[in-house]
Amino acid sequence: MELKLYNTLTREKEVFKPIDSKKVKIYSCGPTVYYYAHIGNLRAYLFMDNLRRVLKYNNYELLHAMNITDVGHLESDADDGEDKMAKAARRENKDPYEIARFYTEKFMIDLKKLNISIPEIICKATEHIKDMEEYVQTIIKNGYAYETKNTIYFDTSKLDKYGLLSNININEQKAGARVEFDNEKKNITDFALWIKAPENHIMKWDTFWGKCYPGWHIECSAMGRKYLGEQFDIHTGGIDHIPIHHENEIAQSKGYSGKIPANWWMHCEFLLIDGGKMSKSLNNVYTLDDLEKRGYTALDYRMFNFTSHYRNKLNFTWDSLEASKIALSRLKEGYKKHANGNEDIDNKIIEDYELKFHEAINDDLNMPLALGVVWDVIRNPKKSKKLADLLLKFDEILGLRLDEEEKIELPDEIKSIIEERKLARLNKDWKKSDKLRDYLNEKGYLVKDTKDDMKVTLK
Ligand code: AMP
Ligand code: ZN
């Protein structure tokens, strides 16, 4: 069956054809590990996972690289501000490598909890400085870069066109340009490939141009080329990558080899919170841990993400997360109902469901449509093992672990009430134990006492 994927480069949904008919090569822009990933960031990786699973469902093998940005990402995606890692190191009074290790580990734990399948290659920017340096040297040799007092800049005027992804008109940008901090920069769209480190800069390396650190964009070009070759199939990221980071990756690659590195460029839309942007000042930047503290699991959040197509904005509210939590537990109940059933069902019906589901995911990963088919299967009045098996097949895409018993993640407050109640029961303080049971009920938990223990479930 045809697989269609939207390509930001052509602005069209196109029939997907990989360079090698069996193996698909993908590069995904990974996290900047200077702080906890928020649930918006995690939406971008759920999208990445969705793509991986759909490709595998279509019998492709994958070679997929994702970078970890542990140097070079300045506060603004253009060349402004301090390095995010250096700033975090100062904030936490730690070595930037320690910061990177801590938040990378935390990020990988979040991916695991979300049941995101991990790319075959995870590559860190700081471990590829030499590859980046060589990449910059080739760009210079090919005449696409120039050196100033502080920086090696990419010269965007040397390209036939800069701004292929976002269709930028350079002349319009010039008219609206703000004053540049480096007046040695020749064109408004030129960007830093390599930066000469000031004396007090923490992360720097001995390179051809003295003590330097890399620009953010060069890491993806150098590592993409190293692991996937000069041209690969798909490049993914969030929509904020389109106008600067990915334009610059394309520019670098054109300067290096004359080629656009990937054939498909795919971008995930943003997660909004209560209809607006997540921001520290609004105190609405949530992490997966914040969701868990309120009694939601990572898989509830995964389920929530299927309510919108990846190219649409998704609005997070606690009410909609609650609705997804309930929906997920209904899916699991529905699976169980079929798994315990003995009725037979016509194979043609199974094939029809399978076809519809496959068509939906192959239509540019249309998960809301695919989920509609899943609900049709759940609601089928025949209780049949064949339907349960079909749901497990769909779960290769959903990744919701439909056949696993629900384990509830209790918030810290509830955990400590449970411990307090266990102690009260041990001390035969029945009045206190009853009061705590009522409190747990009020909070939405059912308590069942056994001889030596107690079982707590969601109401
Ligand atoms: P960063 O760690 O800042 O480099 O971002 C990691 C990923 O999260 C990138 O792919 C961004 O495009 C993506 N991202 C950032 N904010 C959001 C958001 N609100 N919704 C969806 N993706 C986001
Ligand atoms: Zn990147």
PDB file of C-alpha atoms in Angstrom, residues 168-406:
ATOM      1  CA  ILE A 168      11.977  33.304   2.565  1.00  0.00           C
ATOM      2  CA  ASN A 169      12.626  36.291   0.414  1.00  0.00           C
ATOM      3  CA  ILE A 170      16.048  37.573   1.457  1.00  0.00           C
ATOM      4  CA  ASN A 171      15.425  41.089   0.170  1.00  0.00           C
ATOM      5  CA  GLU A 172      12.309  41.439   2.316  1.00  0.00           C
ATOM      6  CA  GLN A 173      14.291  40.255   5.326  1.00  0.00           C
ATOM      7  CA  LYS A 174      16.907  42.886   4.647  1.00  0.00           C
ATOM      8  CA  ALA A 175      14.305  45.633   4.642  1.00  0.00           C
ATOM      9  CA  GLY A 176      12.956  44.606   8.037  1.00  0.00           C
ATOM     10  CA  ALA A 177      16.281  43.694   9.578  1.00  0.00           C
ATOM     11  CA  ARG A 178      17.301  44.807  13.021  1.00  0.00           C
ATOM     12  CA  VAL A 179      20.800  46.089  13.654  1.00  0.00           C
ATOM     13  CA  GLU A 180      23.203  43.168  13.707  1.00  0.00           C
ATOM     14  CA  PHE A 181      25.508  42.668  16.665  1.00  0.00           C
ATOM     15  CA  ASP A 182      28.374  41.717  14.376  1.00  0.00           C
ATOM     16  CA  ASN A 183      28.797  44.393  11.727  1.00  0.00           C
ATOM     17  CA  GLU A 184      31.343  42.217   9.916  1.00  0.00           C
ATOM     18  CA  LYS A 185      28.489  39.936   8.863  1.00  0.00           C
ATOM     19  CA  LYS A 186      27.888  40.381   5.130  1.00  0.00           C
ATOM     20  CA  ASN A 187      24.246  39.330   4.769  1.00  0.00           C
ATOM     21  CA  ILE A 188      21.364  39.346   7.210  1.00  0.00           C
ATOM     22  CA  THR A 189      20.779  35.604   6.729  1.00  0.00           C
ATOM     23  CA  ASP A 190      24.442  34.609   7.195  1.00  0.00           C
ATOM     24  CA  PHE A 191      24.907  32.481  10.294  1.00  0.00           C
ATOM     25  CA  ALA A 192      27.720  31.265  12.517  1.00  0.00           C
ATOM     26  CA  LEU A 193      29.382  27.983  11.638  1.00  0.00           C
ATOM     27  CA  TRP A 194      32.195  28.279  14.135  1.00  0.00           C
ATOM     28  CA  ILE A 195      32.689  30.771  16.924  1.00  0.00           C
ATOM     29  CA  LYS A 196      35.959  31.961  18.410  1.00  0.00           C
ATOM     30  CA  ALA A 197      35.603  31.559  22.148  1.00  0.00           C
ATOM     31  CA  PRO A 198      36.122  34.535  24.421  1.00  0.00           C
ATOM     32  CA  GLU A 199      38.637  34.026  27.268  1.00  0.00           C
ATOM     33  CA  ASN A 200      35.974  33.207  29.906  1.00  0.00           C
ATOM     34  CA  HIS A 201      33.895  30.865  27.718  1.00  0.00           C
ATOM     35  CA  ILE A 202      33.545  27.441  29.388  1.00  0.00           C
ATOM     36  CA  MET A 203      32.985  25.022  26.490  1.00  0.00           C
ATOM     37  CA  LYS A 204      35.690  25.424  23.860  1.00  0.00           C
ATOM     38  CA  TRP A 205      38.069  23.251  21.842  1.00  0.00           C
ATOM     39  CA  ASP A 206      41.480  23.686  20.196  1.00  0.00           C
ATOM     40  CA  THR A 207      40.686  23.855  16.521  1.00  0.00           C
ATOM     41  CA  PHE A 208      42.182  25.164  13.317  1.00  0.00           C
ATOM     42  CA  TRP A 209      41.043  28.701  14.219  1.00  0.00           C
ATOM     43  CA  GLY A 210      42.220  28.561  17.840  1.00  0.00           C
ATOM     44  CA  LYS A 211      39.951  28.029  20.830  1.00  0.00           C
ATOM     45  CA  CYS A 212      36.451  27.794  19.405  1.00  0.00           C
ATOM     46  CA  TYR A 213      33.036  26.238  19.803  1.00  0.00           C
ATOM     47  CA  PRO A 214      30.612  25.133  17.087  1.00  0.00           C
ATOM     48  CA  GLY A 215      27.442  26.885  15.953  1.00  0.00           C
ATOM     49  CA  TRP A 216      24.246  24.921  16.639  1.00  0.00           C
ATOM     50  CA  HIS A 217      23.329  24.069  13.039  1.00  0.00           C
ATOM     51  CA  ILE A 218      26.643  22.480  12.052  1.00  0.00           C
ATOM     52  CA  GLU A 219      26.266  19.579  14.488  1.00  0.00           C
ATOM     53  CA  CYS A 220      23.215  18.195  12.660  1.00  0.00           C
ATOM     54  CA  SER A 221      24.836  18.530   9.237  1.00  0.00           C
ATOM     55  CA  ALA A 222      28.068  16.863  10.343  1.00  0.00           C
ATOM     56  CA  MET A 223      26.468  14.030  12.313  1.00  0.00           C
ATOM     57  CA  GLY A 224      23.751  13.451   9.709  1.00  0.00           C
ATOM     58  CA  ARG A 225      26.415  13.052   7.029  1.00  0.00           C
ATOM     59  CA  LYS A 226      28.604  10.872   9.217  1.00  0.00           C
ATOM     60  CA  TYR A 227      25.891   8.365  10.134  1.00  0.00           C
ATOM     61  CA  LEU A 228      23.490   8.514   7.183  1.00  0.00           C
ATOM     62  CA  GLY A 229      25.548   9.764   4.246  1.00  0.00           C
ATOM     63  CA  GLU A 230      25.319  12.897   2.115  1.00  0.00           C
ATOM     64  CA  GLN A 231      21.695  12.223   1.258  1.00  0.00           C
ATOM     65  CA  PHE A 232      19.154  10.355   3.307  1.00  0.00           C
ATOM     66  CA  ASP A 233      15.369   9.982   3.324  1.00  0.00           C
ATOM     67  CA  ILE A 234      13.692  11.921   6.112  1.00  0.00           C
ATOM     68  CA  HIS A 235      14.634  14.763   8.424  1.00  0.00           C
ATOM     69  CA  THR A 236      12.315  15.555  11.350  1.00  0.00           C
ATOM     70  CA  GLY A 237      11.910  18.339  13.881  1.00  0.00           C
ATOM     71  CA  GLY A 238       9.446  20.794  15.366  1.00  0.00           C
ATOM     72  CA  ILE A 239       7.954  23.590  13.233  1.00  0.00           C
ATOM     73  CA  ASP A 240      10.169  26.134  14.996  1.00  0.00           C
ATOM     74  CA  HIS A 241      13.114  24.496  13.198  1.00  0.00           C
ATOM     75  CA  ILE A 242      11.824  25.418   9.748  1.00  0.00           C
ATOM     76  CA  PRO A 243      12.838  29.077   9.400  1.00  0.00           C
ATOM     77  CA  ILE A 244      16.361  28.986  10.857  1.00  0.00           C
ATOM     78  CA  HIS A 245      17.807  25.666  11.947  1.00  0.00           C
ATOM     79  CA  HIS A 246      16.693  23.560   9.003  1.00  0.00           C
ATOM     80  CA  GLU A 247      17.239  26.324   6.454  1.00  0.00           C
ATOM     81  CA  ASN A 248      20.773  26.536   7.752  1.00  0.00           C
ATOM     82  CA  GLU A 249      21.277  22.783   7.653  1.00  0.00           C
ATOM     83  CA  ILE A 250      20.231  22.809   4.003  1.00  0.00           C
ATOM     84  CA  ALA A 251      22.542  25.760   3.316  1.00  0.00           C
ATOM     85  CA  GLN A 252      25.490  23.989   4.967  1.00  0.00           C
ATOM     86  CA  SER A 253      24.901  20.814   3.063  1.00  0.00           C
ATOM     87  CA  LYS A 254      24.682  22.715  -0.220  1.00  0.00           C
ATOM     88  CA  GLY A 255      27.959  24.397   0.658  1.00  0.00           C
ATOM     89  CA  TYR A 256      29.524  21.050   1.513  1.00  0.00           C
ATOM     90  CA  SER A 257      28.283  18.733  -1.234  1.00  0.00           C
ATOM     91  CA  GLY A 258      25.879  20.783  -3.358  1.00  0.00           C
ATOM     92  CA  LYS A 259      23.015  18.570  -2.174  1.00  0.00           C
ATOM     93  CA  ILE A 260      19.936  18.979   0.006  1.00  0.00           C
ATOM     94  CA  PRO A 261      20.613  16.388   2.736  1.00  0.00           C
ATOM     95  CA  ALA A 262      17.149  14.859   3.056  1.00  0.00           C
ATOM     96  CA  ASN A 263      14.392  14.211   0.532  1.00  0.00           C
ATOM     97  CA  TRP A 264      11.535  14.570   3.056  1.00  0.00           C
ATOM     98  CA  TRP A 265      11.396  17.279   5.733  1.00  0.00           C
ATOM     99  CA  MET A 266       8.730  16.606   8.308  1.00  0.00           C
ATOM    100  CA  HIS A 267       7.722  18.939  11.124  1.00  0.00           C
ATOM    101  CA  CYS A 268       5.507  18.553  14.140  1.00  0.00           C
ATOM    102  CA  GLU A 269       3.198  21.424  15.129  1.00  0.00           C
ATOM    103  CA  PHE A 270       3.305  22.923  18.592  1.00  0.00           C
ATOM    104  CA  LEU A 271       1.539  21.891  21.745  1.00  0.00           C
ATOM    105  CA  LEU A 272      -0.347  24.799  23.277  1.00  0.00           C
ATOM    106  CA  ILE A 273      -1.398  25.060  26.883  1.00  0.00           C
ATOM    107  CA  ASP A 274      -4.846  26.434  27.639  1.00  0.00           C
ATOM    108  CA  GLY A 275      -4.879  27.817  24.111  1.00  0.00           C
ATOM    109  CA  GLY A 276      -1.601  29.716  24.456  1.00  0.00           C
ATOM    110  CA  LYS A 277       2.150  29.334  24.598  1.00  0.00           C
ATOM    111  CA  MET A 278       3.894  27.530  27.407  1.00  0.00           C
ATOM    112  CA  SER A 279       5.912  29.975  29.375  1.00  0.00           C
ATOM    113  CA  LYS A 280       7.715  30.078  32.679  1.00  0.00           C
ATOM    114  CA  SER A 281       6.107  33.424  33.537  1.00  0.00           C
ATOM    115  CA  LEU A 282       2.629  31.893  33.166  1.00  0.00           C
ATOM    116  CA  ASN A 283       3.764  28.952  35.283  1.00  0.00           C
ATOM    117  CA  ASN A 284       2.364  26.502  32.748  1.00  0.00           C
ATOM    118  CA  VAL A 285       5.472  24.655  31.594  1.00  0.00           C
ATOM    119  CA  TYR A 286       4.675  21.074  32.555  1.00  0.00           C
ATOM    120  CA  THR A 287       6.969  18.076  32.542  1.00  0.00           C
ATOM    121  CA  LEU A 288       6.001  14.420  32.513  1.00  0.00           C
ATOM    122  CA  ASP A 289       6.734  14.346  36.249  1.00  0.00           C
ATOM    123  CA  ASP A 290       4.176  17.121  36.794  1.00  0.00           C
ATOM    124  CA  LEU A 291       1.558  15.015  35.027  1.00  0.00           C
ATOM    125  CA  GLU A 292       2.472  11.977  37.100  1.00  0.00           C
ATOM    126  CA  LYS A 293       2.211  13.986  40.309  1.00  0.00           C
ATOM    127  CA  ARG A 294      -1.402  14.670  39.380  1.00  0.00           C
ATOM    128  CA  GLY A 295      -2.066  10.965  38.853  1.00  0.00           C
ATOM    129  CA  TYR A 296      -1.637  10.703  35.069  1.00  0.00           C
ATOM    130  CA  THR A 297       0.639   8.188  33.397  1.00  0.00           C
ATOM    131  CA  ALA A 298       2.982   8.802  30.491  1.00  0.00           C
ATOM    132  CA  LEU A 299       0.721   6.572  28.392  1.00  0.00           C
ATOM    133  CA  ASP A 300      -2.279   8.795  29.215  1.00  0.00           C
ATOM    134  CA  TYR A 301      -0.265  11.627  27.686  1.00  0.00           C
ATOM    135  CA  ARG A 302       0.644   9.413  24.722  1.00  0.00           C
ATOM    136  CA  MET A 303      -3.061   8.690  24.193  1.00  0.00           C
ATOM    137  CA  PHE A 304      -3.835  12.416  24.414  1.00  0.00           C
ATOM    138  CA  ASN A 305      -1.404  13.082  21.552  1.00  0.00           C
ATOM    139  CA  PHE A 306      -3.400  10.860  19.210  1.00  0.00           C
ATOM    140  CA  THR A 307      -6.365  13.239  19.440  1.00  0.00           C
ATOM    141  CA  SER A 308      -4.742  15.561  16.913  1.00  0.00           C
ATOM    142  CA  HIS A 309      -2.843  15.154  13.653  1.00  0.00           C
ATOM    143  CA  TYR A 310       0.852  15.958  14.065  1.00  0.00           C
ATOM    144  CA  ARG A 311       0.557  18.884  11.625  1.00  0.00           C
ATOM    145  CA  ASN A 312      -2.164  20.529  13.712  1.00  0.00           C
ATOM    146  CA  LYS A 313      -1.740  22.467  16.893  1.00  0.00           C
ATOM    147  CA  LEU A 314      -2.771  20.515  19.963  1.00  0.00           C
ATOM    148  CA  ASN A 315      -4.232  22.269  22.960  1.00  0.00           C
ATOM    149  CA  PHE A 316      -3.400  20.770  26.347  1.00  0.00           C
ATOM    150  CA  THR A 317      -5.850  21.171  29.219  1.00  0.00           C
ATOM    151  CA  TRP A 318      -6.138  19.019  32.331  1.00  0.00           C
ATOM    152  CA  ASP A 319      -9.718  18.183  31.322  1.00  0.00           C
ATOM    153  CA  SER A 320      -8.627  16.855  27.944  1.00  0.00           C
ATOM    154  CA  LEU A 321      -5.871  14.813  29.569  1.00  0.00           C
ATOM    155  CA  GLU A 322      -8.485  13.371  31.932  1.00  0.00           C
ATOM    156  CA  ALA A 323     -10.660  12.485  28.913  1.00  0.00           C
ATOM    157  CA  SER A 324      -7.703  10.679  27.322  1.00  0.00           C
ATOM    158  CA  LYS A 325      -7.001   8.808  30.537  1.00  0.00           C
ATOM    159  CA  ILE A 326     -10.596   7.554  30.606  1.00  0.00           C
ATOM    160  CA  ALA A 327     -10.452   6.708  26.898  1.00  0.00           C
ATOM    161  CA  LEU A 328      -7.273   4.676  27.415  1.00  0.00           C
ATOM    162  CA  SER A 329      -8.775   2.661  30.222  1.00  0.00           C
ATOM    163  CA  ARG A 330     -11.865   1.984  28.030  1.00  0.00           C
ATOM    164  CA  LEU A 331      -9.561   0.790  25.246  1.00  0.00           C
ATOM    165  CA  LYS A 332      -7.905  -1.615  27.656  1.00  0.00           C
ATOM    166  CA  GLU A 333     -11.255  -2.873  28.955  1.00  0.00           C
ATOM    167  CA  GLY A 334     -12.390  -3.314  25.355  1.00  0.00           C
ATOM    168  CA  TYR A 335      -9.270  -5.297  24.532  1.00  0.00           C
ATOM    169  CA  LYS A 336      -9.816  -7.548  27.556  1.00  0.00           C
ATOM    170  CA  LYS A 337     -13.454  -8.112  26.607  1.00  0.00           C
ATOM    171  CA  HIS A 338     -12.392  -9.410  23.185  1.00  0.00           C
ATOM    172  CA  ALA A 339      -9.419 -11.363  24.562  1.00  0.00           C
ATOM    173  CA  ASN A 340     -11.788 -13.269  26.857  1.00  0.00           C
ATOM    174  CA  GLY A 341     -14.384 -13.804  24.133  1.00  0.00           C
ATOM    175  CA  ASN A 342     -15.097 -17.020  22.238  1.00  0.00           C
ATOM    176  CA  GLU A 343     -17.251 -15.823  19.384  1.00  0.00           C
ATOM    177  CA  ASP A 344     -16.123 -16.298  15.824  1.00  0.00           C
ATOM    178  CA  ILE A 345     -15.985 -13.469  13.358  1.00  0.00           C
ATOM    179  CA  ASP A 346     -15.751 -13.392   9.581  1.00  0.00           C
ATOM    180  CA  ASN A 347     -12.149 -12.888   8.368  1.00  0.00           C
ATOM    181  CA  LYS A 348     -13.438 -10.393   5.827  1.00  0.00           C
ATOM    182  CA  ILE A 349     -14.495  -8.069   8.656  1.00  0.00           C
ATOM    183  CA  ILE A 350     -11.028  -8.318  10.218  1.00  0.00           C
ATOM    184  CA  GLU A 351      -9.412  -7.578   6.835  1.00  0.00           C
ATOM    185  CA  ASP A 352     -11.653  -4.541   6.339  1.00  0.00           C
ATOM    186  CA  TYR A 353     -10.704  -3.081   9.690  1.00  0.00           C
ATOM    187  CA  GLU A 354      -7.025  -3.747   9.006  1.00  0.00           C
ATOM    188  CA  LEU A 355      -7.238  -2.086   5.614  1.00  0.00           C
ATOM    189  CA  LYS A 356      -8.952   1.025   6.991  1.00  0.00           C
ATOM    190  CA  PHE A 357      -6.429   1.333   9.806  1.00  0.00           C
ATOM    191  CA  HIS A 358      -3.516   0.894   7.420  1.00  0.00           C
ATOM    192  CA  GLU A 359      -4.961   3.476   5.021  1.00  0.00           C
ATOM    193  CA  ALA A 360      -5.329   5.966   7.862  1.00  0.00           C
ATOM    194  CA  ILE A 361      -1.749   5.650   9.132  1.00  0.00           C
ATOM    195  CA  ASN A 362      -0.405   5.671   5.581  1.00  0.00           C
ATOM    196  CA  ASP A 363      -2.215   8.920   4.925  1.00  0.00           C
ATOM    197  CA  ASP A 364       0.509  11.079   6.461  1.00  0.00           C
ATOM    198  CA  LEU A 365       0.144   9.390   9.867  1.00  0.00           C
ATOM    199  CA  ASN A 366      -3.495  10.258  10.386  1.00  0.00           C
ATOM    200  CA  MET A 367      -3.806   9.001  13.943  1.00  0.00           C
ATOM    201  CA  PRO A 368      -7.211  10.528  14.791  1.00  0.00           C
ATOM    202  CA  LEU A 369      -8.641   8.613  11.818  1.00  0.00           C
ATOM    203  CA  ALA A 370      -6.775   5.422  12.761  1.00  0.00           C
ATOM    204  CA  LEU A 371      -8.095   5.708  16.309  1.00  0.00           C
ATOM    205  CA  GLY A 372     -11.632   5.829  14.895  1.00  0.00           C
ATOM    206  CA  VAL A 373     -11.024   2.358  13.420  1.00  0.00           C
ATOM    207  CA  VAL A 374      -9.668   1.141  16.764  1.00  0.00           C
ATOM    208  CA  TRP A 375     -12.905   2.264  18.471  1.00  0.00           C
ATOM    209  CA  ASP A 376     -14.973   0.479  15.808  1.00  0.00           C
ATOM    210  CA  VAL A 377     -13.119  -2.740  16.650  1.00  0.00           C
ATOM    211  CA  ILE A 378     -13.588  -2.197  20.385  1.00  0.00           C
ATOM    212  CA  ARG A 379     -17.327  -1.587  19.923  1.00  0.00           C
ATOM    213  CA  ASN A 380     -17.899  -4.620  17.753  1.00  0.00           C
ATOM    214  CA  PRO A 381     -20.610  -6.550  19.650  1.00  0.00           C
ATOM    215  CA  LYS A 382     -18.971  -9.913  18.901  1.00  0.00           C
ATOM    216  CA  LYS A 383     -16.488 -10.836  21.612  1.00  0.00           C
ATOM    217  CA  SER A 384     -13.718 -12.432  19.631  1.00  0.00           C
ATOM    218  CA  LYS A 385     -10.066 -13.316  20.136  1.00  0.00           C
ATOM    219  CA  LYS A 386      -9.496 -12.432  16.492  1.00  0.00           C
ATOM    220  CA  LEU A 387     -10.484  -8.847  17.305  1.00  0.00           C
ATOM    221  CA  ALA A 388      -8.168  -8.858  20.331  1.00  0.00           C
ATOM    222  CA  ASP A 389      -5.285 -10.011  18.093  1.00  0.00           C
ATOM    223  CA  LEU A 390      -6.121  -7.282  15.606  1.00  0.00           C
ATOM    224  CA  LEU A 391      -6.005  -4.696  18.409  1.00  0.00           C
ATOM    225  CA  LEU A 392      -2.566  -5.955  19.390  1.00  0.00           C
ATOM    226  CA  LYS A 393      -1.469  -5.526  15.784  1.00  0.00           C
ATOM    227  CA  PHE A 394      -2.759  -1.925  15.872  1.00  0.00           C
ATOM    228  CA  ASP A 395      -0.898  -1.491  19.145  1.00  0.00           C
ATOM    229  CA  GLU A 396       2.368  -1.824  17.194  1.00  0.00           C
ATOM    230  CA  ILE A 397       1.491   1.704  16.061  1.00  0.00           C
ATOM    231  CA  LEU A 398      -0.359   2.942  19.135  1.00  0.00           C
ATOM    232  CA  GLY A 399       2.257   1.730  21.624  1.00  0.00           C
ATOM    233  CA  LEU A 400      -0.345   1.905  24.392  1.00  0.00           C
ATOM    234  CA  ARG A 401       0.367  -1.564  25.804  1.00  0.00           C
ATOM    235  CA  LEU A 402      -3.279  -2.543  25.528  1.00  0.00           C
ATOM    236  CA  ASP A 403      -2.637  -6.029  26.899  1.00  0.00           C
ATOM    237  CA  GLU A 404      -0.876  -4.909  30.060  1.00  0.00           C
ATOM    238  CA  GLU A 405      -2.721  -4.687  33.342  1.00  0.00           C
ATOM    239  CA  GLU A 406      -3.198  -1.088  34.346  1.00  0.00           C
TER     240      GLU A 406
END
